XYZ file of C-alpha atoms in Angstrom:
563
model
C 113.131 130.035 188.425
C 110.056 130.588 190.223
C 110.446 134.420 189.741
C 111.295 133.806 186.289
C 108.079 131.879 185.963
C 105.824 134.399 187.540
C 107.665 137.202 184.469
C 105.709 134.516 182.080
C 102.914 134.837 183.587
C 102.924 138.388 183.731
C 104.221 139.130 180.579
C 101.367 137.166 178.278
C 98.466 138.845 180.731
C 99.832 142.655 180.480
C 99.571 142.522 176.705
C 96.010 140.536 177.504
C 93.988 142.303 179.588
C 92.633 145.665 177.648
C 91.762 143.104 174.541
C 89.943 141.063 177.194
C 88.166 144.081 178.698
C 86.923 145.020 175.134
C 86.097 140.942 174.047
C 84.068 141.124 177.314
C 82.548 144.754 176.863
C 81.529 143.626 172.691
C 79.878 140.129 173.808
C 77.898 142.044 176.374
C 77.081 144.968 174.580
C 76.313 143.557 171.496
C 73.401 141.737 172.605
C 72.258 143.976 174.694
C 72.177 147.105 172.038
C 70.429 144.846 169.735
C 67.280 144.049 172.521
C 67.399 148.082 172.986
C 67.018 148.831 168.909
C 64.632 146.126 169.250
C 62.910 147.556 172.664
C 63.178 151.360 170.945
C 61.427 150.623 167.584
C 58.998 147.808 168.293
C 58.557 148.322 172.210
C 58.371 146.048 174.936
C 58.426 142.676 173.935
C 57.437 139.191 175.915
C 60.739 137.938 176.987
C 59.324 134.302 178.011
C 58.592 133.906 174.354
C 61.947 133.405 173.636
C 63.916 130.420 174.371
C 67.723 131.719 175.302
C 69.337 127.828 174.473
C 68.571 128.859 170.770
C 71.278 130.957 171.022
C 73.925 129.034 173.006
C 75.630 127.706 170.432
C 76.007 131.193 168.717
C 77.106 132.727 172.070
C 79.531 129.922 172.329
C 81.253 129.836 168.885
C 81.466 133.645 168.809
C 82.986 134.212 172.499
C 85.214 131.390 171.859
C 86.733 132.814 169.061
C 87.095 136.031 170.494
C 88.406 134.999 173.403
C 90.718 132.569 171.503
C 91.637 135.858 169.460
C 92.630 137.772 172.719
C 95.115 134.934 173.826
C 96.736 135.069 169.845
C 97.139 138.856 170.020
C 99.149 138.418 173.368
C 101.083 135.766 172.174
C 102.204 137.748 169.461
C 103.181 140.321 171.615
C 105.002 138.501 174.030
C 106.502 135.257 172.714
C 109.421 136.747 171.394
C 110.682 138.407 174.276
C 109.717 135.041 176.506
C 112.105 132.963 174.172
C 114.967 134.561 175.624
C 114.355 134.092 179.302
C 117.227 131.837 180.501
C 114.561 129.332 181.946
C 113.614 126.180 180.596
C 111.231 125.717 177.503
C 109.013 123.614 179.872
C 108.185 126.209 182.474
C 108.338 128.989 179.454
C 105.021 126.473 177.000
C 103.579 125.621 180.159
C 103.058 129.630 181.556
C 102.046 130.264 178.093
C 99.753 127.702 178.073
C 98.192 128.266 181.546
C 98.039 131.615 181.705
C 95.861 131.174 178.538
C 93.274 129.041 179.630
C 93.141 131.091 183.095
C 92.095 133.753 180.739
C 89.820 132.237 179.035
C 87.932 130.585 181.625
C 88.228 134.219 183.707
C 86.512 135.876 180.421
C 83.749 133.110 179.963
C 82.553 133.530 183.630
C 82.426 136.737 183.577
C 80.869 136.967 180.297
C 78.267 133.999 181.882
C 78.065 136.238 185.145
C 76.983 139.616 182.958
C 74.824 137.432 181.408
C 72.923 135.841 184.054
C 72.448 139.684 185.572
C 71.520 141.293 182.148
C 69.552 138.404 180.826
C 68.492 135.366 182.613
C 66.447 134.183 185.856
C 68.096 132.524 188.781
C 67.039 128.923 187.058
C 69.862 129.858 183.921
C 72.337 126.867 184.700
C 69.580 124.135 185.674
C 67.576 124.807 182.353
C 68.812 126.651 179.000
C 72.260 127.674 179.424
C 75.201 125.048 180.479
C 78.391 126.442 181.425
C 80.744 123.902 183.444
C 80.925 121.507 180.617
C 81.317 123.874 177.999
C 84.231 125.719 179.790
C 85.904 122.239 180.800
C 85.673 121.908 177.180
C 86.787 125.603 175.586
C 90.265 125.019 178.655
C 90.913 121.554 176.557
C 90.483 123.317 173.292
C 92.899 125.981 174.717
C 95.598 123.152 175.289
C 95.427 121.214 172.090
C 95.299 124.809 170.307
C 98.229 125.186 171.614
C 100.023 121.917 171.288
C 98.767 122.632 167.278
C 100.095 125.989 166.694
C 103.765 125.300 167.867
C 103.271 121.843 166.433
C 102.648 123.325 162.847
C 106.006 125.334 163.242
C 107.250 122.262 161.636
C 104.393 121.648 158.905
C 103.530 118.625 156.852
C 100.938 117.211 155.192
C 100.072 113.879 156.929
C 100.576 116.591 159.963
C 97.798 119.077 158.680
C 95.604 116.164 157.822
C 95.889 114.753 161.413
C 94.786 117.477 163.067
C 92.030 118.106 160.575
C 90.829 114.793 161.936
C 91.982 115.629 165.982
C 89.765 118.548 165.888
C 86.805 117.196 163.551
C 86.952 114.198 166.725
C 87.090 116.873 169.439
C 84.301 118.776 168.180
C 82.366 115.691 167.466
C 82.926 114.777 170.901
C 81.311 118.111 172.224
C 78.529 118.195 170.326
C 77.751 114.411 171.081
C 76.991 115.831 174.893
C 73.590 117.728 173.934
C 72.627 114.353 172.602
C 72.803 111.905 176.012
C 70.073 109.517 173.932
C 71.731 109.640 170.235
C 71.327 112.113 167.344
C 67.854 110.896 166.808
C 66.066 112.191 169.771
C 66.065 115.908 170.794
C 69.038 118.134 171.802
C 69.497 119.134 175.745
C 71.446 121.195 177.432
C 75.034 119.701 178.827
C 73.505 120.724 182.061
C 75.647 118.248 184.465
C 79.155 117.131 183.627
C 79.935 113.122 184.517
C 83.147 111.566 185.748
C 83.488 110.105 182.744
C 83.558 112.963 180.560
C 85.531 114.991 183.076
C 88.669 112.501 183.275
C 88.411 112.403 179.203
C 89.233 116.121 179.251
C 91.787 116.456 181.716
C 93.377 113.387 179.673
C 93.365 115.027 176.711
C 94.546 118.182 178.299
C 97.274 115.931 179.652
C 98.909 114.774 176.309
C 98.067 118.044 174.775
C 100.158 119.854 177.513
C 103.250 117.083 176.974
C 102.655 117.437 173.101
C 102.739 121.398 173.630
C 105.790 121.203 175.459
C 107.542 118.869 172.977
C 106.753 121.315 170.148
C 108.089 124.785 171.499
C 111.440 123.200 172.761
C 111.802 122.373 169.267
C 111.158 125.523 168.090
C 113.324 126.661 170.884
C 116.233 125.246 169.417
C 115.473 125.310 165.887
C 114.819 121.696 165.569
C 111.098 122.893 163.783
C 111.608 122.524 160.271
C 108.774 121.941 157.529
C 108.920 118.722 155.086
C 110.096 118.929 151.853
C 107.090 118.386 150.009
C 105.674 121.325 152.361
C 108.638 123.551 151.108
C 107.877 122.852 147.387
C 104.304 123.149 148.058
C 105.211 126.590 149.926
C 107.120 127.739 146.947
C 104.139 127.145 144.061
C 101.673 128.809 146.580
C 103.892 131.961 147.017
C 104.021 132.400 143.257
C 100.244 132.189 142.970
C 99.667 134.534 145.210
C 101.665 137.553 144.197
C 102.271 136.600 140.781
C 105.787 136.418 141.052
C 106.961 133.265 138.640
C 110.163 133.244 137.332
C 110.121 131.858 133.725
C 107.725 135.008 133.147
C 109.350 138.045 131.383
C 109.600 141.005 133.597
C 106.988 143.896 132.676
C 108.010 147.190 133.699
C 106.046 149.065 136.020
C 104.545 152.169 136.860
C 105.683 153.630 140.787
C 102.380 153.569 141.606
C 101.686 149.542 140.532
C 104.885 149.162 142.438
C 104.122 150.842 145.647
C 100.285 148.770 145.117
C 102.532 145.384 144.782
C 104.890 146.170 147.847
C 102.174 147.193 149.799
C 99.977 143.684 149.153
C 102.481 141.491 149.633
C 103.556 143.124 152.570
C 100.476 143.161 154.688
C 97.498 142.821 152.469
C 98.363 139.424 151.295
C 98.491 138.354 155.398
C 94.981 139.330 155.916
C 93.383 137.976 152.936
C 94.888 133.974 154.356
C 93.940 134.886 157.680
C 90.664 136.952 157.450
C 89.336 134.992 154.409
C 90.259 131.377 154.427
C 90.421 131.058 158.548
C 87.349 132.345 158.797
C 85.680 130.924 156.231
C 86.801 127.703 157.402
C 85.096 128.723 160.812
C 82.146 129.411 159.294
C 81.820 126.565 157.164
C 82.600 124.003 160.365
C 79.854 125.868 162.740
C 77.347 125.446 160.052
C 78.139 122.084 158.994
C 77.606 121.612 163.144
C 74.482 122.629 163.075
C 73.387 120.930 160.305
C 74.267 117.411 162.425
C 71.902 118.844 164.607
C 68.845 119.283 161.850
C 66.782 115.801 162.211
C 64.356 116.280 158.726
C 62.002 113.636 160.304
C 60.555 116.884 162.723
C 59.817 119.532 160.229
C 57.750 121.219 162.585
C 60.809 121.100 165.201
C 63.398 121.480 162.612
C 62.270 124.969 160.027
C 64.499 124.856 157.310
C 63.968 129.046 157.389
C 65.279 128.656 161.384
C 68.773 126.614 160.152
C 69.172 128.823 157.535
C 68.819 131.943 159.967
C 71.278 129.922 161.837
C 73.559 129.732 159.323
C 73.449 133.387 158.544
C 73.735 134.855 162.102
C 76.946 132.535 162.238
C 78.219 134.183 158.614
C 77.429 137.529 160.306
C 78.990 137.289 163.590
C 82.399 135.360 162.018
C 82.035 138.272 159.348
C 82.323 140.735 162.363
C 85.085 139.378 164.034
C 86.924 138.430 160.326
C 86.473 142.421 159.762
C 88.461 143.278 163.112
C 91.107 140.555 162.255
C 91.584 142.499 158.879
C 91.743 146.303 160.865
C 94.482 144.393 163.388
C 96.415 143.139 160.100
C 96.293 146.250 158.126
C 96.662 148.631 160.422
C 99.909 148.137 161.348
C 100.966 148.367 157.404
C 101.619 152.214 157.372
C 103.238 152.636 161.110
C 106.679 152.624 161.765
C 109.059 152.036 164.135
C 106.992 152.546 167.484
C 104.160 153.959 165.661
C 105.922 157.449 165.915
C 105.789 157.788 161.922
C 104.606 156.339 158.618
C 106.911 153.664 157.197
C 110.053 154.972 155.916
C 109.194 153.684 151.777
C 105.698 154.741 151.808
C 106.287 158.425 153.476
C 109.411 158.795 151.050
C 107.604 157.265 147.851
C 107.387 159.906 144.763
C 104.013 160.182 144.695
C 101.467 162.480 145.871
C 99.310 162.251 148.555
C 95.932 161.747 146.414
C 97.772 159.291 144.750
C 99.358 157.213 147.699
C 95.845 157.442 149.459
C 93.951 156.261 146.429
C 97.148 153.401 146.431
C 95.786 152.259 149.668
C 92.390 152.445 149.762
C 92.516 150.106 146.259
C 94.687 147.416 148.439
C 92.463 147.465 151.369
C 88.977 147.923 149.284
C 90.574 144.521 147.104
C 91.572 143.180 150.461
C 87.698 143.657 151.972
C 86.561 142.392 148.486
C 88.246 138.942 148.825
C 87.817 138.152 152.351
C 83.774 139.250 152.123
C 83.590 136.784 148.919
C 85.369 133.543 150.962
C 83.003 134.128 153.529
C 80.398 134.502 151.356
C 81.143 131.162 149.058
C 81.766 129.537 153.021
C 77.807 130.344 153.481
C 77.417 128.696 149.841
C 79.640 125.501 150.405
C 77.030 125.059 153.464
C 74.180 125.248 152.310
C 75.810 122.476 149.885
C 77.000 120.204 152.809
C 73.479 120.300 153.987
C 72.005 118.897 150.938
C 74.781 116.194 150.850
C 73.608 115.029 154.167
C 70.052 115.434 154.158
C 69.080 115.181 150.323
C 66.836 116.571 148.360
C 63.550 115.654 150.076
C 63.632 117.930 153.035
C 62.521 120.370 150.587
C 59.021 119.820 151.574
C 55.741 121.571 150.213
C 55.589 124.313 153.153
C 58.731 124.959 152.844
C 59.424 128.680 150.463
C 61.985 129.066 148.434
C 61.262 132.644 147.968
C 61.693 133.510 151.624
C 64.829 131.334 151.722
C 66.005 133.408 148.804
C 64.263 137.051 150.602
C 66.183 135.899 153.952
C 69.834 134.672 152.391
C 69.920 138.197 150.507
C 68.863 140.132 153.293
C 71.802 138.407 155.618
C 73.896 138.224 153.224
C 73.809 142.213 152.192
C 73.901 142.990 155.731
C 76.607 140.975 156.146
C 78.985 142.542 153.704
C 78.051 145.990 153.871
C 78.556 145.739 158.074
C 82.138 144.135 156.822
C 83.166 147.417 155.144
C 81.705 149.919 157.520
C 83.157 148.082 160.472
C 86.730 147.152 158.978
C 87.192 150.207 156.527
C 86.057 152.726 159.186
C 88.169 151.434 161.986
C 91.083 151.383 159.250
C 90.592 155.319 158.847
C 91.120 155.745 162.754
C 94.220 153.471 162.725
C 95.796 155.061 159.738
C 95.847 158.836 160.930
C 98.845 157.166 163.182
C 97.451 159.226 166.392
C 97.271 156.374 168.835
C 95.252 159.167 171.391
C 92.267 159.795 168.606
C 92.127 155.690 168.035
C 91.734 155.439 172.172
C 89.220 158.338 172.320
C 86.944 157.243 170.185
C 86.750 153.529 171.198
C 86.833 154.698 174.885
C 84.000 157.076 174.026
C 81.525 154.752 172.374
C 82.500 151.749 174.788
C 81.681 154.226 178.066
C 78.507 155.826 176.485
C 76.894 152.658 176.316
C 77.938 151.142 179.054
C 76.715 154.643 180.930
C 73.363 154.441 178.938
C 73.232 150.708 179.819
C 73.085 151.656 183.658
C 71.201 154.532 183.405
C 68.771 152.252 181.724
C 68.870 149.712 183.939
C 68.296 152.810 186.867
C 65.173 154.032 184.982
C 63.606 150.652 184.510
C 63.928 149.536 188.041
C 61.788 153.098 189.171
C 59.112 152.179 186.288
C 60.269 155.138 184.359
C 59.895 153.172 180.966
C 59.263 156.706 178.954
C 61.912 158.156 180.229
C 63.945 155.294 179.332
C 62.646 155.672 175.768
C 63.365 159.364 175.440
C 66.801 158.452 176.903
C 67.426 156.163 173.736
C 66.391 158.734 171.473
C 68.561 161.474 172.849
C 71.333 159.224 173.005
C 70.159 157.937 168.853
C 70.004 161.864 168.320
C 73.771 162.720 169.419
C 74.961 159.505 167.689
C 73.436 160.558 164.418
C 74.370 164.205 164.522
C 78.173 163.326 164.954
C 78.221 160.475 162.325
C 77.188 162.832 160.142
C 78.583 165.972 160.952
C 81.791 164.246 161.047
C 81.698 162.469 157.275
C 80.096 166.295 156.022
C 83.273 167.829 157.558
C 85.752 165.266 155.911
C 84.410 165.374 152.491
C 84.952 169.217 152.815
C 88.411 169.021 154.390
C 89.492 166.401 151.546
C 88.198 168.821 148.951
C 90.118 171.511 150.058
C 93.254 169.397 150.197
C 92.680 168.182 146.549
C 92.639 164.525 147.981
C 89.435 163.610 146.475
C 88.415 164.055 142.711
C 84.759 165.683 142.744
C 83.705 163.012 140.302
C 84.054 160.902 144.268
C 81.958 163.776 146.117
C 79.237 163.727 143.091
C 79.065 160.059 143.201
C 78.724 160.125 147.215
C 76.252 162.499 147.067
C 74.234 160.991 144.058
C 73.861 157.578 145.990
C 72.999 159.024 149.147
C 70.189 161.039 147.476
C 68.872 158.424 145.720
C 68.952 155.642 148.661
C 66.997 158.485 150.880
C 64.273 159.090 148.073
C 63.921 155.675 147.450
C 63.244 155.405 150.897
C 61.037 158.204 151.268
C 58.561 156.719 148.224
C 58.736 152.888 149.712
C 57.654 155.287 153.503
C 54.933 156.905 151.669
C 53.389 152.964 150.872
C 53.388 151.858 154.028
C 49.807 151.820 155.824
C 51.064 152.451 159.471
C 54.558 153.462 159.779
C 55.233 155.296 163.304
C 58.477 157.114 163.633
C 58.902 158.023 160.235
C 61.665 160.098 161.327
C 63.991 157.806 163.127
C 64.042 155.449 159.778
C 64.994 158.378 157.600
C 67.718 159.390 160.331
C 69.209 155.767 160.171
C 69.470 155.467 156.891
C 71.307 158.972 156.752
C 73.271 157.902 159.528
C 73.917 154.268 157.091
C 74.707 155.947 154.100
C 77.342 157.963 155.779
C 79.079 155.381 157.641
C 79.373 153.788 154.292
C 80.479 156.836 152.415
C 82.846 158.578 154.901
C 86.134 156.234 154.408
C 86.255 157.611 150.903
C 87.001 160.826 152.262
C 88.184 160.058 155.725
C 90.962 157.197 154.595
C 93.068 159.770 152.218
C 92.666 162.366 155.062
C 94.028 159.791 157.388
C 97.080 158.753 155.246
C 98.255 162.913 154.483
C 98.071 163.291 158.012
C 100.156 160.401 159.126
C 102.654 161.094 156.293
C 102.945 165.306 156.975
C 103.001 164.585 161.094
């Protein structure tokens, strides 16, 4: 049993340890290439200005969800084969469930430790950024995930609306620690974790661990059924969604609308639930947090312009993370059997490869579409909570609407255009069906900058700060030159395949044009504007990122159909 126990174990972390490696490598990097674009462009900037507990809560919500992400993906992967082990459903739930939070606390120290070297001074844990409590805290969230996921295996609605409220309680709870003297004095750090607090968690963990338990043996041995009112609800829901209702007359259609149909309700559907109502959930629950946290009495403490930058670095990040969710989702729609070929139906389907391409790319660009809009109407539905709670008179008379307006737009567009070049660029990779060119270029870009990072770090430490600049343009330089060498050369190589109409390569090059003149006149107006050069390069290096999947996706699909 014991041996059986330890295959759990090793099982759940195999298929968890190169998403952790990358969830680590992202929250690290991340961060740190930002301060560098920000170091490169601006120069050296005061870092005591800068308060690092203004962004704990972002840190926290966004490596909890990826690291909540990297247990998920190796559950998928190995729950099915775990069923089967002839060992009990106890010792099976609680491996599972251990061997989770052991990797998520592993990750968050880590993640704290790269931190503290990267970042902070040796006062990090004393001042501005807690980590005991919170990780007590993300381990119990671990466990009553848990004991909620197998629980909903058997759905219902008083069951849904229970752990609404477990959950709205839990998080309630956590944020109550920054506030040791009430809601109406200032927020601290959770610096120092009580007895009290302590034996709450591990109680909670407790009956979440029995509950967890409970659950998966019924799922075990099929005892987890839904209610019937969750059935009927089921069945009205499915016929919304993909339009199939049966008291309409059948319409005949075209093999093309047929393939499009098959296709969404086969993988596209999946994503949009997932990618666009989870997350926009997520979103709307951070934001709603931090609006408990807004006290309107301290305007000068409290900037409406800071909570609504708040609320749109949270949209951003959750839009990130929402955008790899829908790659993971979709990218598994055209492999088959061991990824050694494109799906039987679609390979075999009587239609060419311009037209099967353009067929997907229309499911995944609607797909994009939808999810960027829930998130988007998540943002909207908070900024609506917080005028529920505070009212209209926080609108005071310093306060401008027309840089709350300037700032939404500019979040918002870089939200959604980061969304496509992130998700449908990734989805290009994924989609040529070459596992080795996916790994290459991931392993590339993650080693690069983790070389330049120590480099950097090298150079600094001898007081070789120009040479540290000139190593961050060379490094900008290469970047740019692939990026766009690569989207010229796909646009050609689609052309020549007749997998692109030219009305595409006109309208690719018409846009890119105009964005770089437009650029060039709004240059020209600028008083002082060093490094011209770099800001033209960027935007080229933009305007191809957002261009290339129209060429690169239908080169993808003909290759993984004629390999």
């Amino acid at each position: 049993m014991t041996h059986l126990l330890f295959v759990v174990t090793k099982t759940f972390t195999k298929r968890a340890w190169l998403a952790a490696v990358l969830a680590v490598c992202l929250l690290v990097l991340g961060p740190l290439s930002l301060r560098e674009l920000i170091y490169l462009l601006e120069g050296p900037t005061d870092s005591g200005s800068v308060n690092p507990f203004n962004f704990h809560f972002a840190f926290l919500a966004t490596s909890w969800v990826t690291f909540i992400a990297v247990c998920l993906q190796a559950l998928q992967g190995s729950q099915q084969m775990i069923r089967g082990l002839p060992i009990s459903s106890a010792r099976i739930a609680s491996g599972l469930m251990f061997s989770s939070v052991g990797v998520v606390v592993l990750l968050s120290l880590v993640t704290n430790g790269l931190y503290r070297l990267v970042f902070f001074d040796e006062h990090w844990l004393a001042d501005y950024w807690p980590v005991l409590g919170p990780l007590l805290f993300l381990g119990t969230l671990v466990m009553v995930g848990y004991h909620c996921f197998w629980s909903m295996h058997a759905p219902g609605f008083l069951k849904v609306a229970g752990w609404g409220m477990a959950f709205g309680l839990l998080f309630f709870w956590f944020v109550a620690r920054y506030y040791p003297n009430g809601f109406a004095r200032g927020i601290v750090p959770w610096s120092y974790v009580t007895l009290t607090e302590f034996v709450t968690l591990q109680l909670v963990s407790l009956v979440a661990w029995l509950g967890g338990v409970r659950a998966f043996a019924n799922i075990r041995n099929g005892a987890a059924t839904p209610t019937p009112q969750w059935e009927q609800a089921q069945l009205w829901w499915t016929a919304l969604i993909t339009g199939r209702i049966p008291e309409r007359l059948s319409v005949p259609l075209s093999r093309r609308m047929t393939l499009a149909r098959l296709h969404w309700s086969g993988s596209c559907q999946r994503a949009v639930i997932v990618g666009g109502i989870l997350f926009s959930v997520a979103v709307l629950i951070v934001n709603l947090a931090s609006v408990a946290m807004y006290d309107s009495s301290s305007p000068e403490l409290n900037n409406l312009l800071e909570l609504s930058g708040t609320f749109q670095i949270t949209t951003l990040v959750l839009s990130g993370i929402a955008a790899i969710g829908v790659v993971i989702m979709l990218a598994g729609s055209l492999a088959g059997t061991g990824n050694t070929e494109m799906n039987r139906f679609l390979a075999m389907t009587p239609l060419s490869d311009r037209e099967l391409s353009a067929t997907m790319f229309g499911n995944m660009a609607k797909t994009i579409l939808f999810v960027v809009v829930l998130i988007q109407l998540a943002l909207l539905l908070s900024y609506a909570g917080f005028l529920m709670i505070q009212g209209t008179e926080i609108f005071h008379s310093t306060y401008d609407l027309n840089d709350w307006l300037r700032q939404n737009l500019i979040y918002s567009s870089v939200a959604m255009i980061g969304f496509w070049i992130l998700a449908a660029n990734l989805l290009s990779l994924c989609w040529t069906g070459r596992q080795w060119l996916c790994n290459t270029v991931v392993g590339v870009v993650i080693v690069g900058n983790i070389a330049y990072v120590i480099i950097e770090q090298l150079l600094l430490a001898s007081g070789s700060y120009q040479a540290v600049q000139a190593l961050g343009t060379i490094i900008f330089l290469v970047y740019s030159l692939v990026i766009i060498s690569a989207t010229i050369g796909a646009y050609l190589d689609a052309s020549k395949r007749c997998l692109i109409q030219k009305r595409t390569r006109q309208v690719a090059l018409y846009f890119s044009l105009t964005g770089l003149v437009l650029f060039e006149l709004w240059m020209s107006q600028q008083p002082t504007m060093p490094d011209n050069w770099i800001g033209f390069l960027g935007l080229t290096v933009l305007l191809a990122l957002i261009f290339a999947p129209f060429a690169t996706i239908p080169l993808a699909i003909s290759w993984n159909r004629h390999r």
